[in-house]
PDB file of C-alpha atoms in Angstrom:
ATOM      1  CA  UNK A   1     -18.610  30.801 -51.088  1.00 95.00           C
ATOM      2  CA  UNK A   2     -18.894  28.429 -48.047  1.00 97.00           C
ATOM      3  CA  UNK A   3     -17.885  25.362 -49.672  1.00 96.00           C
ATOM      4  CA  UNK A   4     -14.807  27.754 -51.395  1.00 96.00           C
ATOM      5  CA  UNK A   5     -13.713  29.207 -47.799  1.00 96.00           C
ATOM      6  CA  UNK A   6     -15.118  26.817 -45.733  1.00 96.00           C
ATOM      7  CA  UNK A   7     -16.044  23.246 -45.956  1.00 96.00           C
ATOM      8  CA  UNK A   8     -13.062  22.206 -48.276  1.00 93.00           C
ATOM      9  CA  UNK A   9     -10.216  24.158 -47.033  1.00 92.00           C
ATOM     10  CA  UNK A  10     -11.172  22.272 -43.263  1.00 91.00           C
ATOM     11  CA  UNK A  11     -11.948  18.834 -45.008  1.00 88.00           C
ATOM     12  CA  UNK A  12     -10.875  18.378 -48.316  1.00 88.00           C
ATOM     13  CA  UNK A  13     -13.690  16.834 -49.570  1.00 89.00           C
ATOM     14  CA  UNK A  14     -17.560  16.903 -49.376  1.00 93.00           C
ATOM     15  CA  UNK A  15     -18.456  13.755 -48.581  1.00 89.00           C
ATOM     16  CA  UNK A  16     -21.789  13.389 -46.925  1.00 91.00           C
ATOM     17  CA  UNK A  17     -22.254  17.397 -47.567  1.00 96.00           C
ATOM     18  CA  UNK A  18     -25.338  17.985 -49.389  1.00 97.00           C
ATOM     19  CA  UNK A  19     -26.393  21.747 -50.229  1.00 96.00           C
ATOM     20  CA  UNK A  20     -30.028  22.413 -50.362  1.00 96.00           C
ATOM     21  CA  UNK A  21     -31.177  19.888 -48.621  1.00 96.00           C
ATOM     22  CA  UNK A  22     -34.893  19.559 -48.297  1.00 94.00           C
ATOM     23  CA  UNK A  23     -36.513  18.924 -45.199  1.00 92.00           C
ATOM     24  CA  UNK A  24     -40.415  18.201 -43.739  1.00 86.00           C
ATOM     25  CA  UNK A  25     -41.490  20.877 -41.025  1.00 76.00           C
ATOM     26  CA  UNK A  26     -44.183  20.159 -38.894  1.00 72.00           C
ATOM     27  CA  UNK A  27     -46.754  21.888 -40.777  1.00 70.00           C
ATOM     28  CA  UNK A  28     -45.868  19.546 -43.073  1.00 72.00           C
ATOM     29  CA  UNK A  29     -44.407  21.939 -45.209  1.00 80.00           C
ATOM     30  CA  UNK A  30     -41.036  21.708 -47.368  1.00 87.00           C
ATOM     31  CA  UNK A  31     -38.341  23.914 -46.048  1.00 89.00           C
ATOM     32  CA  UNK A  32     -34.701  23.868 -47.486  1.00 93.00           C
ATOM     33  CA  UNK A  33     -31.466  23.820 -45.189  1.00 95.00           C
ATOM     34  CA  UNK A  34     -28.752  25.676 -46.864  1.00 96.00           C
ATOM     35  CA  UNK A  35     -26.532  22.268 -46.131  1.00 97.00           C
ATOM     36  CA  UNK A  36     -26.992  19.277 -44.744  1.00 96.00           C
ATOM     37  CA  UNK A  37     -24.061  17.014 -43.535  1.00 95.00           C
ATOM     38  CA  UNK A  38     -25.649  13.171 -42.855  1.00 92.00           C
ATOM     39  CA  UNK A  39     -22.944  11.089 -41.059  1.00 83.00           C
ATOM     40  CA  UNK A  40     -23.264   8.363 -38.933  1.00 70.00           C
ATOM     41  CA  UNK A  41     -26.875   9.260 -37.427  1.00 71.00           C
ATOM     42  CA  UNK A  42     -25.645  12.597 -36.540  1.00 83.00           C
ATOM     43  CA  UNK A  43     -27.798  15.459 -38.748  1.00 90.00           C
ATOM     44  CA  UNK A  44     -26.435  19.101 -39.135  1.00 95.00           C
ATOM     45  CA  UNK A  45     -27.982  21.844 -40.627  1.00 96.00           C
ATOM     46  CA  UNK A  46     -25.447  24.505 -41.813  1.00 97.00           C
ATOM     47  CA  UNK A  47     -27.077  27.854 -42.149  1.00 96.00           C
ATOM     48  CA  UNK A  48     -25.236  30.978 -43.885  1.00 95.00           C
ATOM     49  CA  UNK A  49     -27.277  33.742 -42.985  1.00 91.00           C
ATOM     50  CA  UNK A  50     -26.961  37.248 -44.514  1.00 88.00           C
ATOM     51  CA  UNK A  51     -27.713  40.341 -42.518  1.00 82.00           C
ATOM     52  CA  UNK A  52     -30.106  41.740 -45.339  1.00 71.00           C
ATOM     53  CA  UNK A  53     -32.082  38.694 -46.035  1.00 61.00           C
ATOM     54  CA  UNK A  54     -32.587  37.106 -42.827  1.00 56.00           C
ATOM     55  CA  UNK A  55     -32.369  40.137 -39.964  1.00 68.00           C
ATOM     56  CA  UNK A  56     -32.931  44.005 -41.666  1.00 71.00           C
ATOM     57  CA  UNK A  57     -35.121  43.540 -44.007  1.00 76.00           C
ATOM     58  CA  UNK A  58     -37.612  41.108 -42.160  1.00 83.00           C
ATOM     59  CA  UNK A  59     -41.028  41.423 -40.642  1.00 86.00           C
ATOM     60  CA  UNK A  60     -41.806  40.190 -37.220  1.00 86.00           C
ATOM     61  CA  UNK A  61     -43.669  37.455 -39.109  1.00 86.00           C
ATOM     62  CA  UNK A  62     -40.606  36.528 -40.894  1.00 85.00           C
ATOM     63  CA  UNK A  63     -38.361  36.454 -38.125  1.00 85.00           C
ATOM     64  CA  UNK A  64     -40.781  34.547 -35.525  1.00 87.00           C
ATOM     65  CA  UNK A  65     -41.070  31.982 -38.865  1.00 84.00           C
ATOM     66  CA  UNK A  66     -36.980  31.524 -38.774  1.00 86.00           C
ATOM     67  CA  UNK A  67     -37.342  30.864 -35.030  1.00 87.00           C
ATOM     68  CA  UNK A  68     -40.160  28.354 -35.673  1.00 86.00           C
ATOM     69  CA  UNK A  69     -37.971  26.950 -38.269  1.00 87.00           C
ATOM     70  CA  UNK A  70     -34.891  26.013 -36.434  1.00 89.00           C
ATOM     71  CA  UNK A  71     -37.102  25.219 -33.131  1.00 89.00           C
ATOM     72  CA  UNK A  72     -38.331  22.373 -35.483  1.00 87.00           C
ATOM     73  CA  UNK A  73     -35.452  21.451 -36.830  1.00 90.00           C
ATOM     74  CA  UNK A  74     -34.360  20.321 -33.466  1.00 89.00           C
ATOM     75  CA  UNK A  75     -37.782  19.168 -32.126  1.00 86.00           C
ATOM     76  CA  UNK A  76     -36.742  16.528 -35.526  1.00 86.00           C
ATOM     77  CA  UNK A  77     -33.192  15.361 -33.947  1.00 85.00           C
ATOM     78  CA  UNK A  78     -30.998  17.700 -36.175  1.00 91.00           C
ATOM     79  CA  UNK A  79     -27.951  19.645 -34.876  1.00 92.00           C
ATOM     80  CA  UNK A  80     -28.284  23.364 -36.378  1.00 95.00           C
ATOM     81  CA  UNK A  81     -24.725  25.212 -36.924  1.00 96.00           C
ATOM     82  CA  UNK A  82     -25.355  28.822 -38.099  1.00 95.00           C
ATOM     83  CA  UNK A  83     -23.210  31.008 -39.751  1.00 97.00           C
ATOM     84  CA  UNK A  84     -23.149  34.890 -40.935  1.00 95.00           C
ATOM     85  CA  UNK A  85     -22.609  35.818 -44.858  1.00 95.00           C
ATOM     86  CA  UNK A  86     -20.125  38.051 -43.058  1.00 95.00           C
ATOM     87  CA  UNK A  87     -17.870  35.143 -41.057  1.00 96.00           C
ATOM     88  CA  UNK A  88     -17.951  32.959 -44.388  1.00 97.00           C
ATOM     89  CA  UNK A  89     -16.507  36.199 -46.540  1.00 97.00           C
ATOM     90  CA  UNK A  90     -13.539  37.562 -43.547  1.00 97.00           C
ATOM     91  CA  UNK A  91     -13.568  34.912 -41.412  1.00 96.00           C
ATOM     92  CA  UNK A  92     -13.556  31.734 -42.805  1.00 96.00           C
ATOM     93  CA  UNK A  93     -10.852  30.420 -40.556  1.00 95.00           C
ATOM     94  CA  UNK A  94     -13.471  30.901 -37.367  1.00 96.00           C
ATOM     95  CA  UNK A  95     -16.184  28.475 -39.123  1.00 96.00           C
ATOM     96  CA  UNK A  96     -13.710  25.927 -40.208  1.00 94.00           C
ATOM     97  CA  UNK A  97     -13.020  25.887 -36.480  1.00 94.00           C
ATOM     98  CA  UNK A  98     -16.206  25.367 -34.932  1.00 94.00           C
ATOM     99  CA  UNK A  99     -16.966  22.571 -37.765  1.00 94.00           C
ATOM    100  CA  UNK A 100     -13.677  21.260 -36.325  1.00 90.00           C
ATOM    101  CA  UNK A 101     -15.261  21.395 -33.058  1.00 87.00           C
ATOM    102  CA  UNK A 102     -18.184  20.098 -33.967  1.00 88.00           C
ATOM    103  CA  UNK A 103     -16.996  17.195 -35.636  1.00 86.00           C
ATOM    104  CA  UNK A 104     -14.656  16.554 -33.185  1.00 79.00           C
ATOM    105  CA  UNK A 105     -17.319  16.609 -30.214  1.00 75.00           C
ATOM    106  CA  UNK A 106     -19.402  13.872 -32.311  1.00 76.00           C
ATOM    107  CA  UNK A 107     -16.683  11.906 -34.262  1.00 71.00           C
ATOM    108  CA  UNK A 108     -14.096  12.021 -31.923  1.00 63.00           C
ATOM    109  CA  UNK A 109     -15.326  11.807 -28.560  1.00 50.00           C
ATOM    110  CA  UNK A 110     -15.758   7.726 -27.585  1.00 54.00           C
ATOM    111  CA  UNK A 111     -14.996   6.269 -24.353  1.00 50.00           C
ATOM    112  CA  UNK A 112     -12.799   3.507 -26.088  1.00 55.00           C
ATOM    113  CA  UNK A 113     -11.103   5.712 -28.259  1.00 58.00           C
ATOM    114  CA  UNK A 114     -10.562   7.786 -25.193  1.00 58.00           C
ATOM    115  CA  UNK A 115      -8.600   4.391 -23.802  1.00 68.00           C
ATOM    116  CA  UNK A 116      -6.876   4.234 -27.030  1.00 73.00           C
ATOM    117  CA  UNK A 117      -2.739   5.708 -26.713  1.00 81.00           C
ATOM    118  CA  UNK A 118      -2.144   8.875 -29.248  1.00 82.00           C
ATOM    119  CA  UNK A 119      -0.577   6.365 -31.962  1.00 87.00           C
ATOM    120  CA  UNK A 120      -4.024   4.356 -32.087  1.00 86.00           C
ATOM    121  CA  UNK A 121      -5.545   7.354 -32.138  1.00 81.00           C
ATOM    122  CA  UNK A 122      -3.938   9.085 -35.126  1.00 84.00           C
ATOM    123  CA  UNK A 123      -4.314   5.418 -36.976  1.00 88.00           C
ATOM    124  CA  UNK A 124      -7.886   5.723 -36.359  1.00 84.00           C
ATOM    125  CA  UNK A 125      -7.772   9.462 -37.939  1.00 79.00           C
ATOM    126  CA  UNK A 126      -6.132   8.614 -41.051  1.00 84.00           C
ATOM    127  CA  UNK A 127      -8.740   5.707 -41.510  1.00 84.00           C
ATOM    128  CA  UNK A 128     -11.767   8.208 -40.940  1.00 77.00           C
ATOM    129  CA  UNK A 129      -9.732  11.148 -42.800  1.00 75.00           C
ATOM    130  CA  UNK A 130      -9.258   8.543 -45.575  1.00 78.00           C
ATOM    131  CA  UNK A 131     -12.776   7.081 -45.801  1.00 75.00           C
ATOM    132  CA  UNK A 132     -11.083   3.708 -47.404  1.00 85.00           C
ATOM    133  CA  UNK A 133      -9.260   0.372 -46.587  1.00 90.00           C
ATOM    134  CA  UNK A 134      -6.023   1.276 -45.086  1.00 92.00           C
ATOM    135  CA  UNK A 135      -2.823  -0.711 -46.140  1.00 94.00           C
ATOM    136  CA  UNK A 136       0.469  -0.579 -43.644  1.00 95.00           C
ATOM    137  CA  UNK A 137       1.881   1.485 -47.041  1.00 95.00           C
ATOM    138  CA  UNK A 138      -0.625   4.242 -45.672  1.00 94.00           C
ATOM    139  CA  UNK A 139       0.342   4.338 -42.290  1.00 94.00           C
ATOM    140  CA  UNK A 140       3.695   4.060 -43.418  1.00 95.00           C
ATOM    141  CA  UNK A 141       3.860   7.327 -45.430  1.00 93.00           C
ATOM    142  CA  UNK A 142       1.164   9.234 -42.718  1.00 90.00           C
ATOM    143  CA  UNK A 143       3.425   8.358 -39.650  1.00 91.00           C
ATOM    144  CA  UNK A 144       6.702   8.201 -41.196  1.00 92.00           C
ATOM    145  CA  UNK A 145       7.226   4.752 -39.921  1.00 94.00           C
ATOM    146  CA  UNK A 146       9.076   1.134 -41.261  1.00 95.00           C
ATOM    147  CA  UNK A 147       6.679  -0.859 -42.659  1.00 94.00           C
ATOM    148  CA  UNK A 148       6.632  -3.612 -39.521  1.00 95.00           C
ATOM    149  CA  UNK A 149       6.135  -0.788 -37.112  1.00 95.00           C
ATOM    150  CA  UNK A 150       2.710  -0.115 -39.198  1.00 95.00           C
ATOM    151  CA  UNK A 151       1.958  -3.750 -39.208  1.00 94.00           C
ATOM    152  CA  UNK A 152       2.410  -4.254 -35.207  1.00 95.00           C
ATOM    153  CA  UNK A 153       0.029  -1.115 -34.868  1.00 94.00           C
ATOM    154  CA  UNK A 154      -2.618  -2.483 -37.438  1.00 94.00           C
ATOM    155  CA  UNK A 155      -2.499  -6.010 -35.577  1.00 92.00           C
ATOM    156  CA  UNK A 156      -3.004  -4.258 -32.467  1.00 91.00           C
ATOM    157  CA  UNK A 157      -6.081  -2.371 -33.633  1.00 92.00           C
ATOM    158  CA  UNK A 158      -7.292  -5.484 -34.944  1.00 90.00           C
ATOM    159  CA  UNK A 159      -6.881  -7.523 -31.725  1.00 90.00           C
ATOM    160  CA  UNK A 160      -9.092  -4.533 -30.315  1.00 87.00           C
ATOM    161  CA  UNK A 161     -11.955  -5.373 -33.031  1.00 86.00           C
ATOM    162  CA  UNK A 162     -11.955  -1.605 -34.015  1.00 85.00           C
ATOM    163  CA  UNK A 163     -10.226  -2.680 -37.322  1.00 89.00           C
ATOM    164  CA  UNK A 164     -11.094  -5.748 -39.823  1.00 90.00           C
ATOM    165  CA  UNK A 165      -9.029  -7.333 -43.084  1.00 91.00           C
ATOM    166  CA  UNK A 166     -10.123  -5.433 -45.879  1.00 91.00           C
ATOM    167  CA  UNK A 167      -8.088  -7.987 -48.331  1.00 87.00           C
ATOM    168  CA  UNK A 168      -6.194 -10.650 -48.089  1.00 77.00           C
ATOM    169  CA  UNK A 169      -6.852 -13.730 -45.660  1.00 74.00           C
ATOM    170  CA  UNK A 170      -3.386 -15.548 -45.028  1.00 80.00           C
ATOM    171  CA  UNK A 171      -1.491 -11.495 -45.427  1.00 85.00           C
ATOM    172  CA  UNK A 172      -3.755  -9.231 -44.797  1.00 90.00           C
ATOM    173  CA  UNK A 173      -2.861  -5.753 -47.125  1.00 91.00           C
ATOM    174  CA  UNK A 174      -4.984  -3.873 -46.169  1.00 93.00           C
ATOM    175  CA  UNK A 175      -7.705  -2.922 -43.107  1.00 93.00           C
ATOM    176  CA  UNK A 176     -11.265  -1.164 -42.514  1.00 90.00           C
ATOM    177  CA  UNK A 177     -12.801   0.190 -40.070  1.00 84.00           C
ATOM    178  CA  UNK A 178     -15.069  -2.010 -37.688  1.00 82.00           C
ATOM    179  CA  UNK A 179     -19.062  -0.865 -38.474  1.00 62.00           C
ATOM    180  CA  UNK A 180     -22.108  -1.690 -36.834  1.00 49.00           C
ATOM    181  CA  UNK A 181     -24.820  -0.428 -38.637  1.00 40.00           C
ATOM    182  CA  UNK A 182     -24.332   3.302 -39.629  1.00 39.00           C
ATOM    183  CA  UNK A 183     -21.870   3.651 -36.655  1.00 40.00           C
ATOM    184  CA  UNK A 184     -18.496   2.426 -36.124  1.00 47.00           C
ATOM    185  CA  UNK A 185     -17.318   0.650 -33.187  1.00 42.00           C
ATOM    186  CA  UNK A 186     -15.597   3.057 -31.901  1.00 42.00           C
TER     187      UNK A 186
END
């Protein structure tokens, strides 16, 4: 139900989603995270939590375990988003918005980037929304532009180093995000 009402309707795709995700505890125990999403050194641990299950019909053992749990989770560097069965079933619109927010506080949020005009800046979001090489086709058809207007831009993101030839060495067709390591540039 969460990847039906959620995750896809905000993203369109699952890439770096993975559901049941297991996980090492301190007690060196195996615990499972409903979902994991692994990008770029960030870790998140998406919990849908029913009221039955995981509040009313709980001891106090059960529910100081939960809070053990998460407090481990982040004692291990993982983010922890958590969601009721409830929000996922009538309010699915609310948890594709704080993903949004989420995302956009860790993805989106880079001093250079913050330097970067609002055209660079929706370049850069069709390259991360795409996940590929980028031709000037692409920007093209995403900003509604002539194809030397999307040239000029992708020469001007390349002068910045926050863009590389993909293919092509005397005309370049198409670009890629600049990486270092597991995170870009950026």
């Amino acid at each position: 139900m969460f990847l039906e009402n959620v995750w896809w309707p905000a993203f369109l795709h699952f890439h770096e989603l993975h559901p049941e995700y297991e996980v090492s505890d301190f007690k060196d125990g195996t615990r499972y995270l409903d979902f994991a999403y692994l990008r770029s050194g960030v870790r998140l641990a998406i919990e849908i939590d029913g009221y039955g299950p995981h509040l009313k019909n709980i001891s106090r053992w059960q529910f100081s375990d939960q809070c053990r749990r998460q407090n481990d989770l982040v004692m291990d560097g993982w983010q922890v988003l958590r969601f009721t069965l409830d929000d996922v079933k009538e309010s699915p619109r609310y948890c594709q918005q704080v993903l949004h927010q989420f995302m956009g506080r860790w993805f989106g949020d880079n001093r250079q980037l913050a330097e970067a005009d609002w055209v660079e800046r929706e370049v850069i979001r069709l390259f991360l929304r795409e996940r590929k090489a980028i031709s000037p086709a692409d920007v093209c058809r995403h900003m509604g532009v002539e194809r030397k207007t999307a040239r000029k831009w992708l020469l001007s993101l390349a002068a910045k180093n926050w863009i590389e030839p993909a293919s092509g060495s005397e005309r370049i067709r198409s670009y890629r995000l600049v990486v270092e390591g597991e995170h870009l540039k950026l």
